[in-house]
XYZ file of C-alpha atoms in Angstrom:
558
model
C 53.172 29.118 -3.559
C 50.065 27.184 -4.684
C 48.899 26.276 -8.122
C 45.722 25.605 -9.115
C 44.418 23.761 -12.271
C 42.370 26.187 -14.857
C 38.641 25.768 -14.722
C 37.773 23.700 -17.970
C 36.102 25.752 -20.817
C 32.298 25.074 -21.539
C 31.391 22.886 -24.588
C 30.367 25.520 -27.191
C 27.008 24.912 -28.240
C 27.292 24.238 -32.118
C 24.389 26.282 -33.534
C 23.121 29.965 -31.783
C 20.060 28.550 -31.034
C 19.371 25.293 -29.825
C 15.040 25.103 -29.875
C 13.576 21.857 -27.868
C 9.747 20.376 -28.915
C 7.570 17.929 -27.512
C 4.656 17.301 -25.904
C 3.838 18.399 -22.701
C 6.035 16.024 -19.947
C 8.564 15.517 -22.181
C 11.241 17.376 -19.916
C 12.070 20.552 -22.620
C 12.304 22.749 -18.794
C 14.455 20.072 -16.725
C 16.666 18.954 -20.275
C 16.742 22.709 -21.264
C 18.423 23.932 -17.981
C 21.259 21.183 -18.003
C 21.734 22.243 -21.419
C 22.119 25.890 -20.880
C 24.421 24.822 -17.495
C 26.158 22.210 -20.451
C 26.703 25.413 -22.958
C 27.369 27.867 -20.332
C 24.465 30.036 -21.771
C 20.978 31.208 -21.201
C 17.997 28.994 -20.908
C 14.347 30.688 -21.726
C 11.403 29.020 -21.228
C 8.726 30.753 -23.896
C 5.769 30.045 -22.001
C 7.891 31.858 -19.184
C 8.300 35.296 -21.339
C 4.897 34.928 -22.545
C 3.611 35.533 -18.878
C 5.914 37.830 -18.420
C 4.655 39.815 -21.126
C 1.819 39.351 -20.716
C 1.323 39.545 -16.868
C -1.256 36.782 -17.000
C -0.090 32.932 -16.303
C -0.331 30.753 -19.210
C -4.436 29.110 -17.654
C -5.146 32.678 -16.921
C -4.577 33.443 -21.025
C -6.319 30.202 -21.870
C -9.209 31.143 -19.761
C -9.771 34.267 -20.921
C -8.657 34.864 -24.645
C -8.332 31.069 -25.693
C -5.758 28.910 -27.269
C -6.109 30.910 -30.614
C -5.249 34.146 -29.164
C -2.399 32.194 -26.885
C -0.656 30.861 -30.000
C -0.193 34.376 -31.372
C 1.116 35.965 -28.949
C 3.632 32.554 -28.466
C 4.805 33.241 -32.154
C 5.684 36.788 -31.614
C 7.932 36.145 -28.607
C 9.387 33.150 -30.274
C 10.000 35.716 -33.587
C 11.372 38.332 -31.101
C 13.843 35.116 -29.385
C 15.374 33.768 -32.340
C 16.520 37.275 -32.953
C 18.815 37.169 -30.082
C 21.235 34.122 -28.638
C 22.933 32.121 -28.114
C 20.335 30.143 -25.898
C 18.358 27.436 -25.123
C 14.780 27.879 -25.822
C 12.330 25.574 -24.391
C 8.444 25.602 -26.538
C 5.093 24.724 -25.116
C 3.987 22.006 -26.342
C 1.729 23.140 -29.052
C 4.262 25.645 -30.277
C 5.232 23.827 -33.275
C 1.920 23.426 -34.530
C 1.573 26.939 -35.507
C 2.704 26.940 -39.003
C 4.397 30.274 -39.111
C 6.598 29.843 -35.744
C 7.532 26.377 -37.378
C 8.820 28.363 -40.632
C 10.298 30.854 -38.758
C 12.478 28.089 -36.283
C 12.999 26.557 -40.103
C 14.489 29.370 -42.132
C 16.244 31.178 -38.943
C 20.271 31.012 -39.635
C 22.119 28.712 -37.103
C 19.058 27.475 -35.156
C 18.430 23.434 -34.577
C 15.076 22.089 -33.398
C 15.208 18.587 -31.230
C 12.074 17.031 -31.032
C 12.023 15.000 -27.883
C 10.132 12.244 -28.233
C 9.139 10.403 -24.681
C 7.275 7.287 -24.355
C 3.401 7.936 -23.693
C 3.279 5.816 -20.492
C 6.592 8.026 -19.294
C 4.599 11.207 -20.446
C 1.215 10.293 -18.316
C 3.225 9.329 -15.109
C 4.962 12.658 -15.020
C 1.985 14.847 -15.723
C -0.702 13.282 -13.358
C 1.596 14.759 -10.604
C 1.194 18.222 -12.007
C -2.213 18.254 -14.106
C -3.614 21.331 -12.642
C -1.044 23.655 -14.183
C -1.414 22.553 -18.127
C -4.857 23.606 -19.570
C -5.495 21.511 -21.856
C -5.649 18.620 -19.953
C -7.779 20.142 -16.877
C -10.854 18.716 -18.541
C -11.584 15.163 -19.466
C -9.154 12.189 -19.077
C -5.360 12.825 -19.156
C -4.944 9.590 -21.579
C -7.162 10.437 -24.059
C -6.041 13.659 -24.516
C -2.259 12.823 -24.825
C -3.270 10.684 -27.583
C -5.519 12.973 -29.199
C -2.630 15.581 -29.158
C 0.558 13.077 -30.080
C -1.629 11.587 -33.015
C -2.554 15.534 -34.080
C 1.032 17.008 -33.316
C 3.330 13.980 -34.107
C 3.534 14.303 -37.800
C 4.645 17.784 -37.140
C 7.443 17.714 -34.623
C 8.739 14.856 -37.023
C 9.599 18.092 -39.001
C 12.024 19.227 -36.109
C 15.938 18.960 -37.560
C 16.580 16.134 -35.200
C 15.085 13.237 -32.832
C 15.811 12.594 -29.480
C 14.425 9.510 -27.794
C 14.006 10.089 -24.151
C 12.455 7.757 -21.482
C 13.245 6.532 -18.025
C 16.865 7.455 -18.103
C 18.490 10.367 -15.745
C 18.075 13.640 -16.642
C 21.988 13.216 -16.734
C 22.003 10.565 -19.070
C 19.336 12.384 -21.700
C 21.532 15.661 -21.450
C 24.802 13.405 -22.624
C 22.503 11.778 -25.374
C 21.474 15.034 -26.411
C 25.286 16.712 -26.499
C 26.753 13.771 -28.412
C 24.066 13.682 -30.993
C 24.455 17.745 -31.696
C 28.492 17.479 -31.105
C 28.331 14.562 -34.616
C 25.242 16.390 -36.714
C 24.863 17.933 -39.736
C 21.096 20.321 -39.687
C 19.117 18.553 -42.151
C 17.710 20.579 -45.170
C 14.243 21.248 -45.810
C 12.956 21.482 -49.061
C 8.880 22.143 -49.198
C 7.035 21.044 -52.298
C 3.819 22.622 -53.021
C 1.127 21.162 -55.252
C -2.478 22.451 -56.268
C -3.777 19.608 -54.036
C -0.886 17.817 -52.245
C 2.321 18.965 -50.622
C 4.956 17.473 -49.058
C 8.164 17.773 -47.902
C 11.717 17.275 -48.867
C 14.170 16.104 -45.719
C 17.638 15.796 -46.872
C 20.706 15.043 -44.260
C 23.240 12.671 -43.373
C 21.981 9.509 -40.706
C 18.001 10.258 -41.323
C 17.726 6.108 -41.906
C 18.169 5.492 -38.385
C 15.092 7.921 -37.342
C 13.296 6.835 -40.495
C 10.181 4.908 -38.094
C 9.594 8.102 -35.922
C 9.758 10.664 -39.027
C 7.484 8.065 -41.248
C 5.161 6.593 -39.180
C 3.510 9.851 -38.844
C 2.515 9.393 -42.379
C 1.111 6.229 -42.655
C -2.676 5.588 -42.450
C -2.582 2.703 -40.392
C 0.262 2.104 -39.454
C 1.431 -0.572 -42.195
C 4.297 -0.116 -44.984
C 5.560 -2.408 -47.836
C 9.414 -1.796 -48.059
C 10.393 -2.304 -51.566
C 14.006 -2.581 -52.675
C 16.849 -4.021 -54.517
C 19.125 -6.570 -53.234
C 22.152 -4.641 -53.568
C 20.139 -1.692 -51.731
C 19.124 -3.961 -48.997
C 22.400 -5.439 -48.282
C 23.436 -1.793 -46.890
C 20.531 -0.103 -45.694
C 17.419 -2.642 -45.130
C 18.407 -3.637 -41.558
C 18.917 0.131 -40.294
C 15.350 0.922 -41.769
C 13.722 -2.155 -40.819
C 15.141 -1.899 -37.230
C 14.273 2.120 -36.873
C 10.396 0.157 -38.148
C 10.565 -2.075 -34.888
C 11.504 0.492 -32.714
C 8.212 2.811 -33.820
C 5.909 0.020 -33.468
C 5.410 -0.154 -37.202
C 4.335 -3.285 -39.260
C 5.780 -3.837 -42.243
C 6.092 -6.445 -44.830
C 9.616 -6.639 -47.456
C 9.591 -7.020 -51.032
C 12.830 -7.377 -52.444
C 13.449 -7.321 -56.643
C 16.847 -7.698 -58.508
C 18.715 -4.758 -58.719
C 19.051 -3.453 -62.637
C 16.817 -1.691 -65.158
C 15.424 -5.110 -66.196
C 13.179 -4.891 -62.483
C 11.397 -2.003 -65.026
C 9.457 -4.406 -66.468
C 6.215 -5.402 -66.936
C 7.085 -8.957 -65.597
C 8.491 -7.676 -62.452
C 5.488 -5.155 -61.937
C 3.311 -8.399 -62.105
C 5.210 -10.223 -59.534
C 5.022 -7.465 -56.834
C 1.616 -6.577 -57.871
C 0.575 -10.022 -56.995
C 2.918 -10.479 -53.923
C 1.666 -7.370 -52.364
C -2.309 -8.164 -53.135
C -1.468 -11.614 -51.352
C -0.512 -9.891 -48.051
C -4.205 -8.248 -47.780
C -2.980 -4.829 -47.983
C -5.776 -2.323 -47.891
C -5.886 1.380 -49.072
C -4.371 2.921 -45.823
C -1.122 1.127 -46.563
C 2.069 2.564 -47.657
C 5.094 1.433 -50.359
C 7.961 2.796 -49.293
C 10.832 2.498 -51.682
C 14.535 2.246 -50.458
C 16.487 2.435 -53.038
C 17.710 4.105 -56.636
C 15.407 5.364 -59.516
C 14.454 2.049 -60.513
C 13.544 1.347 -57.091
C 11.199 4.652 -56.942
C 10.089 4.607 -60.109
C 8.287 0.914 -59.668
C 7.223 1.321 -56.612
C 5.822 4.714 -57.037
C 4.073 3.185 -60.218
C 2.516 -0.288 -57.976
C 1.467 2.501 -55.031
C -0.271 4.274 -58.367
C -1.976 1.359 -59.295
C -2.774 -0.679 -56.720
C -6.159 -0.593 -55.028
C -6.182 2.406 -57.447
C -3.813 4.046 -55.588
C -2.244 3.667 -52.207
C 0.229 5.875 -50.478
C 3.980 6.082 -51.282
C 7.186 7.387 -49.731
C 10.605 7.608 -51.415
C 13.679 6.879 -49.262
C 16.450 7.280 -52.561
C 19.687 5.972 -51.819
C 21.418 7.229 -54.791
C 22.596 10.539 -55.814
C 20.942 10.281 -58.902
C 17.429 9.721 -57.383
C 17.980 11.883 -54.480
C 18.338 15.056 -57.361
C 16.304 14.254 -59.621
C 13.678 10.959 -60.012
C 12.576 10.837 -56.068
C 11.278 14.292 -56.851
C 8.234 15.148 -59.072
C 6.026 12.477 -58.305
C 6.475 10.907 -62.234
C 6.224 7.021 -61.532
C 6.840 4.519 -64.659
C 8.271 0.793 -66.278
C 9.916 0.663 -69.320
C 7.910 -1.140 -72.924
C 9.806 -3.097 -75.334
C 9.253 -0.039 -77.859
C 11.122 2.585 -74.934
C 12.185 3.667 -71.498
C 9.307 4.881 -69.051
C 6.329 4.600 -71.436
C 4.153 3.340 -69.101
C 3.806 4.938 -66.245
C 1.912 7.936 -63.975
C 1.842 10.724 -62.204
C 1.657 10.057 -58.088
C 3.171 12.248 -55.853
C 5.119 10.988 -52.683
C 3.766 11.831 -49.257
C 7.408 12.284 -47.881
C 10.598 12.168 -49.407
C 13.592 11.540 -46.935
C 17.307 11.917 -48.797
C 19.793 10.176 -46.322
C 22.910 11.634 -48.195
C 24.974 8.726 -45.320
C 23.867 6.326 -47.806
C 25.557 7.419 -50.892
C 28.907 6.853 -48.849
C 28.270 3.010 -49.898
C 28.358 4.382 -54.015
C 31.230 3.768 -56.493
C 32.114 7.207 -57.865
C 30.726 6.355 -60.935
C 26.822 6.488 -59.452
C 28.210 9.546 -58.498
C 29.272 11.117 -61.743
C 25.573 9.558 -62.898
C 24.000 11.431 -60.070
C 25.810 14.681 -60.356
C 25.145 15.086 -64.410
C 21.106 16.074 -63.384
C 22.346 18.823 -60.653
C 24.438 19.825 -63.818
C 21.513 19.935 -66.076
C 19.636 21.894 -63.376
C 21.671 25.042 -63.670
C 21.788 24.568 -67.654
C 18.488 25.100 -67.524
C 17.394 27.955 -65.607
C 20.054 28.665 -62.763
C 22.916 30.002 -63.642
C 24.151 30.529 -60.476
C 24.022 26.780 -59.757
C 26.026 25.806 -62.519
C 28.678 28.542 -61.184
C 28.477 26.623 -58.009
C 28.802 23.696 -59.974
C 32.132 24.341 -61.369
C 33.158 25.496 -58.157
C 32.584 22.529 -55.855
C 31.705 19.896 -58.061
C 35.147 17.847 -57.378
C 34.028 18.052 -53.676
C 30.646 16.426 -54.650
C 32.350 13.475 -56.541
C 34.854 12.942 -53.892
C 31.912 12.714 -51.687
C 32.611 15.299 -49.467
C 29.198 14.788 -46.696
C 28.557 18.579 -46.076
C 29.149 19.317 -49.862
C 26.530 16.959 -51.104
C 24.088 17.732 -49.157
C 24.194 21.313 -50.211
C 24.135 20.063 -54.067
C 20.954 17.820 -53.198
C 19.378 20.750 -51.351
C 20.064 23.293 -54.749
C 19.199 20.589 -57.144
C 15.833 19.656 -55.210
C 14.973 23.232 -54.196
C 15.356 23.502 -58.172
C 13.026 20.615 -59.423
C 10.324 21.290 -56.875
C 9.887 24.930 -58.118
C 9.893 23.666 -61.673
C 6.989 21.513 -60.832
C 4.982 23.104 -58.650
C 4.550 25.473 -61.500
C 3.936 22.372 -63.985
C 2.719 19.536 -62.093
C 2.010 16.895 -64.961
C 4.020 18.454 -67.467
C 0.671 20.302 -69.551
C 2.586 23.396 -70.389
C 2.081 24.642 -74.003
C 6.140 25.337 -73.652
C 8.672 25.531 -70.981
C 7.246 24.214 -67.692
C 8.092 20.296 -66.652
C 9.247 19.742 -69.817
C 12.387 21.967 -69.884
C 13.924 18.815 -67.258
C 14.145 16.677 -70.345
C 17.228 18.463 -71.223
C 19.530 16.144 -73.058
C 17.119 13.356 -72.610
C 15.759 12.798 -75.357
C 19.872 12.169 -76.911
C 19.751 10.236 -73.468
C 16.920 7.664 -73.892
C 18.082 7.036 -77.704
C 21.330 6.263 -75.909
C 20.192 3.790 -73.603
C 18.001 1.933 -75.593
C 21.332 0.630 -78.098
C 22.324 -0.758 -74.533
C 19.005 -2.343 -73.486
C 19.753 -0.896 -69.820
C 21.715 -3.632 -69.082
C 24.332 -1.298 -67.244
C 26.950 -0.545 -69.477
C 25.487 2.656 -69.873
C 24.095 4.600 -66.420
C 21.017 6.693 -67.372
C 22.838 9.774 -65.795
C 26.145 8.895 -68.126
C 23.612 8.715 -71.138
C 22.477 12.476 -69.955
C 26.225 14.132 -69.801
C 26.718 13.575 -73.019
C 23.173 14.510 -73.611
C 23.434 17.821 -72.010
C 26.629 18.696 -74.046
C 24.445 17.333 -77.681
C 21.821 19.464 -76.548
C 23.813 22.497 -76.110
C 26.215 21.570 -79.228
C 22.989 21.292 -81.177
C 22.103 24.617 -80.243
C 25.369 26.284 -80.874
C 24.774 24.459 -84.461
C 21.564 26.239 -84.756
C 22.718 29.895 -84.095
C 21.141 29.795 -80.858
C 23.491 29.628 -77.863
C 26.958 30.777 -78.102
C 30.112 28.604 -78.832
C 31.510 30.079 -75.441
C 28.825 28.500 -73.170
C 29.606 24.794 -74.916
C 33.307 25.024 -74.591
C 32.219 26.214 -70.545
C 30.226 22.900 -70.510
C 32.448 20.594 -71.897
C 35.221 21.955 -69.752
C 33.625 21.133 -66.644
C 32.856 17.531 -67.678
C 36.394 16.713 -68.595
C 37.814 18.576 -65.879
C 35.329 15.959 -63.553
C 36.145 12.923 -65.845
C 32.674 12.779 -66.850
C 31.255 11.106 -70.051
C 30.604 13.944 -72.670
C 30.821 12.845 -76.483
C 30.372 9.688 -78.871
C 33.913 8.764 -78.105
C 32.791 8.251 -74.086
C 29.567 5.577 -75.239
C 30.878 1.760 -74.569
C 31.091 1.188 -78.115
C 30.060 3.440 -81.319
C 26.407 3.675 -82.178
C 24.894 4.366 -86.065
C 23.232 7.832 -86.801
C 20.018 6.101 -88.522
C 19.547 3.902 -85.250
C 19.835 6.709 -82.807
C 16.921 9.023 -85.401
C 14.460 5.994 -84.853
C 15.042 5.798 -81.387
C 14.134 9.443 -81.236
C 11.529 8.878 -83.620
C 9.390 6.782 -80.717
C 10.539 9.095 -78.021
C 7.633 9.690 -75.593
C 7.741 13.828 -76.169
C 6.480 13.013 -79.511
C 3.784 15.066 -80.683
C 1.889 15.320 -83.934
C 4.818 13.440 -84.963
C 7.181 15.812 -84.520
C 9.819 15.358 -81.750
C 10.177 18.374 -78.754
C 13.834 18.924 -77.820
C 15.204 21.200 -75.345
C 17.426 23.646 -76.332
C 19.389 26.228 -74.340
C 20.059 30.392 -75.456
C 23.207 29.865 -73.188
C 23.414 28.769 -69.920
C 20.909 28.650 -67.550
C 18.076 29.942 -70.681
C 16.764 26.745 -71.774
C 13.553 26.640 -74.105
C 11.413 23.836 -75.525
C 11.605 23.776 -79.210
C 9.990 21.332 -81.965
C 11.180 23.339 -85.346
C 14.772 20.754 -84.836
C 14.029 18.587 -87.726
C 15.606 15.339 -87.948
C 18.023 16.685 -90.440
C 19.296 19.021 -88.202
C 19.825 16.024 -85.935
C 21.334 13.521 -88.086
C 23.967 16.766 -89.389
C 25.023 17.023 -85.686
C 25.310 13.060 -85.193
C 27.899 12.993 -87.928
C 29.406 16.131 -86.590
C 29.540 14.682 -83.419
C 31.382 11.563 -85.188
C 28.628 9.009 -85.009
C 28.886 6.157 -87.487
C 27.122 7.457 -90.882
């Protein structure tokens, strides 16, 4: 009798559909195949099926209907592929560019897109051997127009999920590359923002830092950034971003400020103003801030005012800012008289949430972080503050897969609120319904002079449950809803009355506090109030006796 050992089982592929993009040369057909062999399922090469279907080869179609009519019919087999799986499906090259078949790869359920990224000189020495059979470079020189198309199509494959950089290596050695990276990834999130006259995009995912070079430097102007960030910030995360810089070729220049509110400052502003001017920037260059809401907020606010404005990308490394401040495009230092009175409104060109970093946070950046997501679903989603009493343990034990799901709801959330309300110009409602418990917030802060014994996102849990007790107070929102509120917070050990503040803080302080609030108008003081959960309103009928009644309710010192 013989025995023989049983054939090992194929790696499973970890998503249905695994789509590869790239320019022309950049092995999708060779890389595709060993994948499919890999996964023990089907390879399909679209530009394959579109012949097919077609009964024309791919020059034939060029010739005779032209590229426009080629990338239609390319998006309705690609629609009719990602019904089906599991499979490899290789692109052509301009594939991507089409920005319905991009969506569609986007939104379908349990597909991943790999852009693989190839070296130009590796990309011109494999295509001179075979230049007859790709159209679009039959005319003209093959150099040229591989740099016309990478500098056209680059800033779009840096949309695919993940990055793959291939080069001289066996196709053996890019196909291991390739399994590892899928067998240890997360699929990023996308969140789109959509402005009157700007729109960017939201990437949120765990280990974007490393590919930060290759997914930024396709928005820079020419090619120059000026880092800004914290010390504490940069003694986790600078050297990852600053070495994913080198390896895309990008110049860049470090600014590094004190970590703290007190870097909101005038004083500070000055000093990288100045530091910045003296390293001849010019209006194509970029501030990219690494680092919390302090961190975004003054660097958004120099890239504002600098040259008159310059662009700016937010890299947040905190919970807090990856929810809430790196969103929205508001941009501000704090006066002497308040917090974030002098400021503006200048949107990012890319926001890139690398929820990795906020492995490196104490939980109580966390709790800071997670009050916004909170506020979010007070205000208009009721369904996210369900999902916040459901998982929100998971979010403060830093659970990876968790958070990113609570940074995709809470962004998705924010980005619909302001798209509607850009600059915050609504008569009522709009922007303004994010101030939630703020304005109880600031007044909060400001008796600590942000020197860190309060965290901004502390000061808002217990703003959130004065807003809502305020409008239980007023007949508005039921007594049910604040007892569900203040249930969850205690449950998660968060901050949520007077008796949480680091020491006890006088009612007639906290009115003139509110009294220079920045929502002022015609003197009167706009507060957000809720009709329950998830049905929040502005209101400015709250008069200050109302207020100062709920303080000593509330048991602040009379």
């Amino acid at each position: 009798m013989s025995c023989s050992s049983p054939s090992p089982q194929p790696t499973k592929l970890p998503f249905r559909i695994l789509v590869l993009v790239g320019l022309m040369g950049a092995g999708k057909t060779t890389l595709g195949r060993m994948l499919a062999q890999h996964y023990n399922i089907p390879f399909i090469d679209t530009d394959a099926e579109i012949e097919k279907a077609s009964r024309q080869s791919i020059p034939e179609i060029f010739a005779k209907h032209g590229e426009a009519h080629f990338r239609a019919g390319e998006h309705r087999v690609i629609r009719r592929l990602l019904k089906n799986g599991p499979c490899i499906l290789a692109t052509g090259g301009g594939a991507w560019m089409h920005p319905q078949t991009r969506s569609l790869i986007h939104k379908a359920p349990d597909v991943c897109s790999i852009w693989l990224h190839v070296p130009m000189p590796v990309l011109l020495r494999r295509l001179l051997h075979n230049r007859g059979s790709r159209p679009l470079l039959a005319q003209g020189d093959p150099a040229e127009t591989l740099h016309r198309l990478a500098t056209m199509r680059y800033p779009r494959y840096a949309e695919a999920d993940i990055i793959i950089d291939c080069g001289d290596e066996s196709v053996e050695q890019a196909t291991q590359s390739i399994t590892d990276t899928l067998a240890s990834t997360t699929l990023p999130h996308h969140v789109p923002v959509t402005l009157a006259g700007h729109s960017y995009e939201v990437l949120i995912g765990a280990g974007l830092l490393a590919q930060a070079g290759l997914r930024i430097k396709t928005h820079l102007p020419n090619n120059h950034a000026i880092i800004l960030t914290d010390e504490t910030v940069a003694s986790h995360h600078l050297a990852t971003l600053e070495d994913s810089f080198r390896k895309a070729d990008i110049r860049f220049h470090t600014v590094t400020v004190p970590p703290g509110e007190g870097s909101k400052s005038l004083s500070r502003f000055e000093a990288v103003m100045e530091d910045i001017l003296n390293r001849g920037i010019e209006r194509g260059t970029t501030v990219i801030a690494l680092g919390g809401g302090v961190v975004g907020d003054l660097a958004g606010f120099v890239a504002a005012t600098a040259l008159r404005g310059i662009p700016f990308i937010q890299i947040p490394t905190t919970l807090l800012a990856q929810v809430d401040s790196s969103v929205g495009g508001k941009t501000g230092i704090n006066a002497r008289a308040g917090k974030n009175l002098i400021g503006a409104f200048w949107q990012p060109r890319l926001v890139m949430a690398d929820t990795g970093t906020l492995a490196t946070l104490p939980r109580r950046q966390l709790v800071a972080g997670y009050a916004e997501i909170v506020k979010s679903g007070l205000i208009a989603d009721a369904d996210l503050f369900a999902w916040c009493e459901a998982n929100g343990q998971a979010v403060l034990a830093g659970d990876p897969a968790t958070l990113g799901e609570a940074v995709r709801r809470a962004c998705a959330f924010k980005a619909g609120v302001v798209q509607d309300d850009e600059r915050e110009q609504a008569g009522s409602g709009g922007r303004a319904l994010l101030n939630l418990g703020h304005t109880f917030a600031h007044a909060f802060e400001a008796e600590f002079h942000y020197d860190g014994r309060l965290l901004h996102g502390e000061a808002v849990s217990i703003g959130l449950h004065m807003a809502l007790a305020l409008s239980v107070k007023m007949g508005l929102a039921p007594r049910e809803d604040l007892e569900r509120l203040d249930a969850h917070l205690h449950a998660l050990g968060m901050p949520a009355s007077a008796a949480d503040l680091p020491h006890m803080l006088h009612v007639e302080t906290l009115l003139a506090h509110m009294g220079r609030d920045k929502k002022l108008r015609d003197g009167k003081v706009t507060f957000v109030l809720l009709r329950g959960i998830g049905m929040a309103f502005t209101c400015r009928d709250v008069t200050m006796d109302d207020v100062r009644s709920l303080l000593l309710d509330e048991g602040f010192t009379p």
